[in-house]
Amino acid sequence: MSDAKRPAETLNGGPAEVNAGTAPSSSFLELRDLKIHFPTDDGLVKSVDGLSFKLERGKTLGIVGESGSGKSVTSLGILGLHNRRNAKVSGEIWLDGTELVSASEEQVRRLRGRNMAMIFQDPLSAMHPFYTVGAQIIEAYRVHNDVSKAVARKHAIDMLGRVGIPKPDKRVDDYPHQFSGGMRQRAMIAMALSCDPELLIADEPTTALDVTVQAQILDLIRDLQQEFNSAIIMITHDLGVTAELSDDVLVMYGGRCIERGTANEVFHEPEHPYTWGLLGSMPRLDRHRSERLQPIPGSPPSLINLPQGCAFNPRCPYSDQTGGLSTSERPELRETAAGHLVACHLHADKRRQIFADEIRPKL
Amino acid sequence: MPRIVFAYLIRRLIGAVIMLLIVSVVVFGIFFGIPKLVGQTNDQLAASFVGKAPTAEAIAQTKHRLNLDKPIWVQYGKWIQGVVAGQDFNNGPSKEHCSAPCFGYSFKNNQAVLPQLEDRAPATLSLAAGAAIIWLLSGVATGILSALKRGSIWDRAAMVIALAGVSLPIYFTGLLSMQIFSYNLDVLPGGGSYVPFSQNPGTWFQSLILPWITLAFLYAATYARLTRAGMLETLGEDYIRTARAKGLAERAVIAKHALRSTLTPILTVFGMDLGLLLGGAVLTEHTFGIPGLGQLSIDGIVGNDLPVVLGVTLVAALFIVVANLIVDLLYAVIDPRVRLG
Amino acid sequence: MKKIRPIAALAAGLVATTGLAACGGGSGGSNKGAGYNAATDKVINQSDKKGGTLRFAISDDFDSPDPGNTYYAWSQNFVRLYGRGLLTFKPAAGSESNQVVPDLAQGPGTPSDGGKTWTYKLRSGVKYDDGTPVTSKDVKYAVERSNFTDELQLGPKYFKAYLQDNTPAYKGPYKDKSPQGLKSIETPDDSTVIFHLSKPFSEFDYLVGMAQTIPVPQAKDKGLKYEQAIVSSGPYKIDSYQRGKSMTLSRNPNWDPSTDPIRKALPDRIELQLKQSGDDIDNRLLAGSLDVDAAGVGVQSGTQGKLLSDQTKKANTDNPLQGYLRFASMNLHVAPLDNVHCRRAVQYATDKVAMQSAYGGPLAGGDVATTILPPSIVGYTKFDKYPQKYKQGGGLDDSTLAQAKSELQQCGKPTGFKTKISARSDRPKEVAMAQAMQQGLKQVGIQTEIVQYPAGDYFNKYVGAPKFVHDNGVGIMLMAWSADWPTGYGFLSQILDGRAIKPSGGNNLPEENNQKINDLFDQAIGNTDKEARAKIYGQIDQMAMDDAVDIPIIYAKALLYRPPNVTNVGITQGYGGMYDYLNMGVKK
């Protein structure tokens, strides 16, 4: 593939120093204190409120969290798909040396689909019902590649074949409604990958699919990642998917990151009570049937009025063990081990002890 | 596929004929039934085709001449017979043959109905088609701009004007526009200036400018509101987000992805509106003195002229049926999820 | 008879222009108007200038433009542009326009046999537009087809009523192909036509003055279709007539002015647009893009204000009498109105001024009436049998109410009585009049209930059917009346002659059957002395008012607009107070 290097002008041709005083990121993708706020009649909705992370080529970052925790808003924010008139975006998003928050809409648009692409959940509604699958892939390809329709069509058939759609030369002229759910998701992936993006964001790519198909799709994404050496952000509330695919995992709650680490760390040595809750509510094949899933009590917080102190404190069974800090002070994201960050007022030893004594046996 | 479409068209055609038959029965029923309910007799009906202070003898003669002395089903049978086989009408010194399909002979105008419909249709067609083009273009354009600039001064102004458009009656806007542009400024011809296209295309066009705009104003408003609402809804669709995620320019997103979805439901409304209008744009025709089907239908209704009322109603029904069929066919072309059947 | 003005009320109903009244404008006012009411008694803007196009428009259509098949007053006025009957109304204004003058005939009819035989001599040299000469046979044929066929039913049937019939009854030229046709019309030569009536009829000239004597050559007659192929005998021929659309006339090259002393034939072309919006017609008249509203029944109510508030515009208006009377009839067989004193009480207690305002006031409604004959009819005599006084600010004066009470006393109903007032349900102004009347009568204890019937059946089924009136006790009935020819006989005979009472569809609503009145009608119509007849009509009016059977309310009027560029404009009473179309021209 010709993907490895982009023409330099695309990535580096933007305004030389938009964020004066801030050093350009050396990572492929780096978010620095990203905030995405929506002013509404009821108040300011802080959907994402200070998110930072790095992601390198060929790596996968899993973002997990409940609905409304800010996962999808973050991914749309990276792609620049928020309407700048009704979303207030601040902070920095560095993609391969270009800062996107301060870039022009046109600049971001040119990166979209080509350098960064997205696989949306629910491909039935995410694909235009009036255009054939082929036409939609061709369109995606031709936006960024000045080729004839015939060439683009060949590419589309090629892509459909690559994502495992049988008889792609025939199915290319089918409409989305003529595809099955899994096939549609594959087509969606083919469309997202049509320009060999370096960054691929997959938003709940398997939620609507049954388990067999789900596994196939995940395999496909993994294979494609290896082929294209793309960086992937995998957004899901399904920890199983994350565990299977991710190198790193970021747990979001109330628009902020509350735990971040390698997949191994987050799944095997989680330190945030919310992460424990997530793990406890995850169905596992190796679990005994008699054991019941433990849903996290309470409901996600309002993004307009986050609880005082730790946003999780009203739902946290251990908030009384922090000497009142949980309800008064917001916990900083602190390194608990190398590369493993947690935002919790519980003492690190205490956390590990609770996990070992109370949580792990139930998982 | 063509065979499916052909079978579909045949089915629709049969449906249309049945519907037109039902319409004719209903019109007959209403024409004779409703007046009977309020106590009107056939004598009184016949009296409306006789001069002032009609004598009993004159009424009897007229009743006989117009077949009003026969039972209603016999009259209907004769009408159907005329459609299928033609009919003769007595002028006095001679008979006039009205060859099949003969849709009856006017009680008042001393002419067969069909030629009158053919004579009137071009005026209505000119009026409706021209107005439709204007309202579709201006209404949809306004609606799109309003949706894209939602909440702006432009949006608010456009929606206020749209509200005015739907609220102001044609005879008001029509008379006002003529007062200003025809009688005060003298830049456009006023009422009664319509001539057929075949007679003088230039005058035809000029005479229709005000009626077109007046009529279009009424509809453009509705279409602007429909388009605006539809566009806003469409812009919230997932596939629009997908299109943007592909890196498509905003203009392409609107023109290629959003517009097509927005216009599809509007097409249905448009088909109905145009079909209805082709049956006679009554108020516009009246206000501007355009001799179209609408004027003919008023004359028919006011004059108790059953064959004319029947004829105009059937034409209107036919236009609606045809417009619906075209809309359904177009729908199948536009939306691949729709199957004919 | 003209119970209704045959102009579709639809246009007016659909269109309301109050909002436009302020828009003013119009460019037609370069000439100064001749003055308010200037054309009511003299022809103004007199001119002999030929050329140009005279533009008419109307919100209705003809009943038929076939002279033998039309009844509408404006149509009778208009058809004379392309047809010449034996006689016609004199092109003049005011009372002069009530006279009939020779047109196709050389002079008025010569009566003989005590008024039962009428002879007319045709002018020589009159030709149709195809160049063939007009003969007396065509006049005879025209009368036969218009009065005796089954097909042509829209026009009046006076000839059928007054001419001697064949035995067996004549069936009209379409069925009876015998060469002699109706034997009572003789044509001894091509220029003579003789009518034999079954009884003396001194006003036969008025019947002959109707459009039905406009000649029709038998070979050209197409029956109901003749309206599409009318042969012209007047100064204009019909280029096209399209139902509901228009009629255009151009000069008839075979019309010879030397045979036609009454017509000027000024415009080169005449256009008549049909089925136009009534409001638009007014706007066009004011803007100068139209010359005449052919209907002649006045401008729309929205336009009245516009005209009267502007002195220059008002100077171009006329407010003529429209030749008809709005009145209330009291039935002689519904108690207690069978007592003349009770009827007189109603005469006094009727608030005519309130009723006048209810109908639109003096301008659009008309003048308060005290006689049955309107002033524009031959035979009108001014009198007031039941003089009323009105209070300042409205309402009947106490002295008038006292008069009414005294009549009630004599009637034996000192505290009043109960009865019904009928009005046509689809005529809101008439209903409003009934309400105004009800209020007035209440003051003297006459309690009334208003009953409404549809106009279409008003005479056929309701108040024109004596049995219905008696059974339902409808004591007072509102109606309007005008004449087919402007004399006392034309006006009064259908509403006061006892022999006009019919089981249904009659117009003698009081069922007045006074032998003296009946005899006077016979005396008058048998009398060839015009002045003597006119005197008798005045007597009949007075006798009917003595009987107190009808309460005259208003002599109807209308507000007409005449653009200043139109010449030879005068109000003709012959056609009921509209402009005379015969000699109109346009200044260019």
Short mmCIF file of C-alpha atoms in Angstrom, two decimals, chain A residues 11-309:
data_model
loop_
_atom_site.label_atom_id
_atom_site.label_comp_id
_atom_site.label_asym_id
_atom_site.label_seq_id
_atom_site.Cartn_x
_atom_site.Cartn_y
_atom_site.Cartn_z
CA LEU A 11 -0.13 17.51 7.30
CA ASN A 12 2.45 20.14 7.65
CA GLY A 13 1.15 22.76 5.32
CA GLY A 14 -1.13 24.35 7.88
CA PRO A 15 -0.45 27.47 9.85
CA ALA A 16 3.06 27.13 11.13
CA GLU A 17 2.47 27.83 14.79
CA VAL A 18 -1.14 28.11 15.73
CA ASN A 19 -0.80 27.44 19.38
CA ALA A 20 2.10 29.69 20.09
CA GLY A 21 4.06 28.52 23.09
CA THR A 22 2.89 24.96 22.84
CA ALA A 23 5.28 22.45 21.44
CA PRO A 24 4.03 20.36 18.56
CA SER A 25 3.37 16.82 19.57
CA SER A 26 5.83 14.15 18.65
CA SER A 27 3.15 11.48 18.90
CA PHE A 28 1.03 10.52 15.93
CA LEU A 29 -2.10 11.60 17.74
CA GLU A 30 -2.11 13.59 20.89
CA LEU A 31 -4.99 15.25 22.70
CA ARG A 32 -4.09 17.96 25.20
CA ASP A 33 -6.75 19.08 27.61
CA LEU A 34 -9.49 18.76 25.01
CA LYS A 35 -12.72 20.39 26.06
CA ILE A 36 -15.92 20.20 24.10
CA HIS A 37 -18.76 22.21 25.58
CA PHE A 38 -22.23 22.82 24.23
CA PRO A 39 -24.06 25.92 25.38
CA THR A 40 -27.76 25.10 25.74
CA ASP A 41 -30.78 26.86 27.18
CA ASP A 42 -30.39 24.75 30.33
CA GLY A 43 -26.73 25.51 30.81
CA LEU A 44 -23.33 24.56 29.55
CA VAL A 45 -23.08 20.86 28.71
CA LYS A 46 -19.50 19.83 29.35
CA SER A 47 -19.45 16.69 27.26
CA VAL A 48 -15.68 16.46 27.25
CA ASP A 49 -13.86 18.35 29.93
CA GLY A 50 -10.10 18.13 29.80
CA LEU A 51 -9.11 14.97 28.01
CA SER A 52 -5.51 14.15 27.17
CA PHE A 53 -3.92 11.09 25.63
CA LYS A 54 -1.42 9.95 23.05
CA LEU A 55 -1.70 7.30 20.38
CA GLU A 56 0.97 5.95 18.07
CA ARG A 57 0.70 4.36 14.63
CA GLY A 58 -0.19 0.70 14.65
CA LYS A 59 -1.61 0.92 18.15
CA THR A 60 -5.17 0.67 19.35
CA LEU A 61 -6.70 2.75 22.08
CA GLY A 62 -9.92 1.54 23.59
CA ILE A 63 -12.19 4.17 25.09
CA VAL A 64 -14.82 2.75 27.39
CA GLY A 65 -17.52 4.26 29.47
CA GLU A 66 -21.28 4.46 29.81
CA SER A 67 -23.49 6.30 27.36
CA GLY A 68 -23.01 10.02 27.76
CA SER A 69 -19.52 9.73 29.19
CA GLY A 70 -18.11 11.67 26.24
CA LYS A 71 -16.64 8.87 24.12
CA SER A 72 -18.45 9.66 20.88
CA VAL A 73 -18.19 13.40 21.39
CA THR A 74 -14.46 12.99 21.65
CA SER A 75 -14.22 11.00 18.44
CA LEU A 76 -16.41 13.45 16.53
CA GLY A 77 -14.28 16.21 18.00
CA ILE A 78 -11.11 14.68 16.62
CA LEU A 79 -12.72 14.48 13.18
CA GLY A 80 -13.88 18.08 13.52
CA LEU A 81 -17.50 17.08 12.95
CA HIS A 82 -18.96 19.35 15.57
CA ASN A 83 -20.67 22.41 14.25
CA ARG A 84 -18.36 25.19 15.34
CA ARG A 85 -21.39 27.42 15.84
CA ASN A 86 -22.92 25.35 18.60
CA ALA A 87 -19.93 23.52 20.07
CA LYS A 88 -17.13 25.22 21.95
CA VAL A 89 -13.94 23.23 21.39
CA SER A 90 -10.74 24.11 23.18
CA GLY A 91 -7.47 22.40 23.94
CA GLU A 92 -5.29 20.81 21.29
CA ILE A 93 -5.59 17.88 18.95
CA TRP A 94 -2.33 17.06 17.25
CA LEU A 95 -2.52 14.72 14.33
CA ASP A 96 0.80 13.91 12.79
CA GLY A 97 2.16 17.32 13.61
CA THR A 98 -0.92 19.38 12.69
CA GLU A 99 -3.06 21.03 15.32
CA LEU A 100 -6.70 20.55 14.38
CA VAL A 101 -8.62 22.70 16.86
CA SER A 102 -7.16 25.90 15.52
CA ALA A 103 -7.02 24.73 11.90
CA SER A 104 -9.55 26.03 9.38
CA GLU A 105 -12.64 23.97 8.69
CA GLU A 106 -11.43 23.43 5.16
CA GLN A 107 -8.09 22.14 6.40
CA VAL A 108 -9.75 19.67 8.71
CA ARG A 109 -12.16 18.65 5.98
CA ARG A 110 -9.29 17.72 3.72
CA LEU A 111 -7.85 15.48 6.40
CA ARG A 112 -11.20 13.89 7.06
CA GLY A 113 -11.78 10.64 5.28
CA ARG A 114 -8.20 10.62 4.06
CA ASN A 115 -5.93 10.79 7.11
CA MET A 116 -8.59 10.02 9.63
CA ALA A 117 -11.75 8.03 9.11
CA MET A 118 -14.53 6.76 11.20
CA ILE A 119 -16.60 3.63 11.34
CA PHE A 120 -20.00 4.56 12.69
CA GLN A 121 -22.28 2.40 14.68
CA ASP A 122 -25.61 1.39 13.10
CA PRO A 123 -24.53 1.35 9.45
CA LEU A 124 -28.15 1.20 8.28
CA SER A 125 -28.72 4.78 9.29
CA ALA A 126 -25.14 5.82 8.69
CA MET A 127 -25.28 4.99 5.01
CA HIS A 128 -27.43 6.97 2.62
CA PRO A 129 -30.43 4.87 1.70
CA PHE A 130 -30.71 6.33 -1.81
CA TYR A 131 -27.20 5.56 -3.03
CA THR A 132 -25.64 2.20 -3.72
CA VAL A 133 -22.96 0.98 -1.38
CA GLY A 134 -20.51 1.20 -4.25
CA ALA A 135 -21.45 4.78 -5.03
CA GLN A 136 -20.88 5.78 -1.44
CA ILE A 137 -17.44 4.17 -1.34
CA ILE A 138 -16.59 5.64 -4.73
CA GLU A 139 -17.59 9.05 -3.46
CA ALA A 140 -15.43 8.67 -0.37
CA TYR A 141 -12.48 7.67 -2.53
CA ARG A 142 -12.91 10.35 -5.14
CA VAL A 143 -13.14 13.18 -2.64
CA HIS A 144 -9.48 12.73 -1.94
CA ASN A 145 -8.23 11.00 -5.05
CA ASP A 146 -8.47 12.55 -8.45
CA VAL A 147 -9.32 9.42 -10.36
CA SER A 148 -11.96 8.44 -12.89
CA LYS A 149 -15.18 6.81 -11.81
CA ALA A 150 -14.09 3.55 -13.34
CA VAL A 151 -10.89 3.49 -11.34
CA ALA A 152 -12.76 4.42 -8.18
CA ARG A 153 -15.27 1.70 -8.84
CA LYS A 154 -12.54 -0.85 -9.22
CA HIS A 155 -11.12 0.37 -5.95
CA ALA A 156 -14.51 0.07 -4.28
CA ILE A 157 -14.94 -3.50 -5.47
CA ASP A 158 -11.44 -4.19 -4.26
CA MET A 159 -12.21 -2.74 -0.86
CA LEU A 160 -15.47 -4.69 -0.56
CA GLY A 161 -13.58 -7.83 -1.38
CA ARG A 162 -10.94 -6.99 1.15
CA VAL A 163 -13.50 -6.67 3.95
CA GLY A 164 -14.85 -10.07 3.02
CA ILE A 165 -17.95 -9.33 1.04
CA PRO A 166 -18.60 -12.18 -1.38
CA LYS A 167 -19.10 -11.30 -5.06
CA PRO A 168 -18.07 -7.72 -4.50
CA ASP A 169 -18.35 -6.90 -8.20
CA LYS A 170 -22.07 -7.60 -7.94
CA ARG A 171 -22.78 -6.31 -4.46
CA VAL A 172 -21.13 -3.02 -5.28
CA ASP A 173 -24.36 -2.00 -7.02
CA ASP A 174 -26.60 -3.00 -4.17
CA TYR A 175 -28.24 -0.53 -1.86
CA PRO A 176 -27.55 -0.56 1.87
CA HIS A 177 -30.98 -2.03 2.62
CA GLN A 178 -30.12 -5.03 0.46
CA PHE A 179 -27.17 -5.91 2.74
CA SER A 180 -27.39 -7.87 5.96
CA GLY A 181 -26.33 -6.14 9.18
CA GLY A 182 -22.87 -7.66 9.24
CA MET A 183 -22.31 -7.03 5.55
CA ARG A 184 -23.35 -3.44 5.99
CA GLN A 185 -20.83 -3.03 8.77
CA ARG A 186 -18.17 -4.50 6.52
CA ALA A 187 -19.18 -2.10 3.79
CA MET A 188 -18.98 0.75 6.28
CA ILE A 189 -15.47 -0.36 7.14
CA ALA A 190 -14.57 -0.61 3.48
CA MET A 191 -15.78 2.95 3.04
CA ALA A 192 -13.82 4.19 6.05
CA LEU A 193 -10.70 2.44 4.84
CA SER A 194 -11.06 3.42 1.21
CA CYS A 195 -8.46 6.16 1.52
CA ASP A 196 -6.13 4.15 3.78
CA PRO A 197 -6.51 6.43 6.78
CA GLU A 198 -3.73 6.57 9.31
CA LEU A 199 -6.20 7.09 12.10
CA LEU A 200 -9.33 4.99 12.26
CA ILE A 201 -11.97 5.67 14.83
CA ALA A 202 -14.47 2.89 15.33
CA ASP A 203 -17.53 3.95 17.26
CA GLU A 204 -19.30 0.89 18.62
CA PRO A 205 -18.55 -1.00 15.43
CA THR A 206 -20.11 -4.23 16.60
CA THR A 207 -22.89 -3.21 18.91
CA ALA A 208 -25.71 -4.06 16.54
CA LEU A 209 -24.26 -7.36 15.46
CA ASP A 210 -24.61 -10.90 16.73
CA VAL A 211 -21.67 -12.52 18.42
CA THR A 212 -20.31 -14.53 15.48
CA VAL A 213 -20.40 -11.58 13.15
CA GLN A 214 -18.96 -9.41 15.89
CA ALA A 215 -15.90 -11.61 16.12
CA GLN A 216 -15.46 -11.57 12.36
CA ILE A 217 -15.62 -7.80 12.25
CA LEU A 218 -13.12 -7.45 15.04
CA ASP A 219 -10.77 -9.86 13.28
CA LEU A 220 -11.19 -7.81 10.16
CA ILE A 221 -10.30 -4.58 11.90
CA ARG A 222 -7.28 -6.20 13.45
CA ASP A 223 -6.11 -7.60 10.12
CA LEU A 224 -6.60 -4.31 8.41
CA GLN A 225 -4.69 -2.52 11.10
CA GLN A 226 -1.78 -4.77 10.56
CA GLU A 227 -1.99 -4.24 6.84
CA PHE A 228 -2.26 -0.44 6.98
CA ASN A 229 -0.38 0.18 10.20
CA SER A 230 -3.18 2.51 11.26
CA ALA A 231 -3.76 3.91 14.66
CA ILE A 232 -7.17 2.89 15.94
CA ILE A 233 -9.46 4.37 18.52
CA MET A 234 -12.03 1.81 19.50
CA ILE A 235 -15.00 3.32 21.23
CA THR A 236 -17.29 0.95 23.00
CA HIS A 237 -19.09 0.31 26.21
CA ASP A 238 -18.34 -3.37 25.67
CA LEU A 239 -15.22 -4.17 27.65
CA GLY A 240 -14.92 -7.54 25.97
CA VAL A 241 -14.33 -5.91 22.62
CA THR A 242 -11.83 -3.54 24.15
CA ALA A 243 -9.97 -6.27 25.88
CA GLU A 244 -9.66 -8.22 22.68
CA LEU A 245 -8.39 -5.41 20.50
CA SER A 246 -6.76 -2.67 22.50
CA ASP A 247 -3.22 -1.94 23.46
CA ASP A 248 -4.23 0.85 25.76
CA VAL A 249 -7.53 1.51 27.46
CA LEU A 250 -8.99 4.81 28.58
CA VAL A 251 -12.01 4.83 30.90
CA MET A 252 -14.24 7.90 30.69
CA TYR A 253 -16.73 9.10 33.23
CA GLY A 254 -18.63 12.37 33.11
CA GLY A 255 -16.54 13.76 30.28
CA ARG A 256 -13.20 13.01 31.90
CA CYS A 257 -10.68 10.26 31.93
CA ILE A 258 -10.72 8.44 35.26
CA GLU A 259 -8.33 5.61 34.48
CA ARG A 260 -5.88 4.98 31.71
CA GLY A 261 -3.31 2.24 31.17
CA THR A 262 -2.43 -0.73 29.12
CA ALA A 263 -5.23 -3.15 28.45
CA ASN A 264 -3.55 -5.56 30.77
CA GLU A 265 -3.41 -3.03 33.59
CA VAL A 266 -6.92 -1.82 33.23
CA PHE A 267 -8.44 -5.24 32.95
CA HIS A 268 -6.30 -7.09 35.43
CA GLU A 269 -5.24 -4.43 37.90
CA PRO A 270 -7.96 -1.84 37.68
CA GLU A 271 -7.79 0.71 40.45
CA HIS A 272 -10.82 2.95 39.95
CA PRO A 273 -14.06 1.86 41.59
CA TYR A 274 -15.92 2.83 38.39
CA THR A 275 -13.69 0.51 36.34
CA TRP A 276 -14.42 -2.21 38.84
CA GLY A 277 -18.07 -1.55 38.34
CA LEU A 278 -17.73 -1.75 34.58
CA LEU A 279 -15.86 -5.02 34.83
CA GLY A 280 -18.48 -6.37 37.22
CA SER A 281 -21.26 -5.59 34.85
CA MET A 282 -19.53 -7.27 31.90
CA PRO A 283 -20.89 -10.65 30.84
CA ARG A 284 -18.15 -13.21 30.48
CA LEU A 285 -18.23 -16.60 28.95
CA ASP A 286 -16.11 -18.04 31.74
CA ARG A 287 -18.44 -16.85 34.43
CA HIS A 288 -20.75 -19.18 36.27
CA ARG A 289 -24.34 -18.78 35.41
CA SER A 290 -25.38 -18.67 39.02
CA GLU A 291 -23.39 -15.50 39.52
CA ARG A 292 -25.39 -12.46 38.68
CA LEU A 293 -24.11 -9.44 36.87
CA GLN A 294 -23.56 -6.50 39.13
CA PRO A 295 -24.86 -3.36 37.54
CA ILE A 296 -23.35 -0.11 38.77
CA PRO A 297 -25.93 1.45 41.07
CA GLY A 298 -27.26 4.89 40.23
CA SER A 299 -27.21 6.60 36.88
CA PRO A 300 -24.67 8.60 34.87
CA PRO A 301 -24.18 12.17 36.08
CA SER A 302 -25.60 15.29 34.53
CA LEU A 303 -23.02 16.91 32.34
CA ILE A 304 -24.34 20.34 33.22
CA ASN A 305 -24.04 19.92 36.97
CA LEU A 306 -21.39 17.38 37.82
CA PRO A 307 -21.40 16.24 41.46
CA GLN A 308 -19.03 18.16 43.72
CA GLY A 309 -15.67 16.53 44.22
#
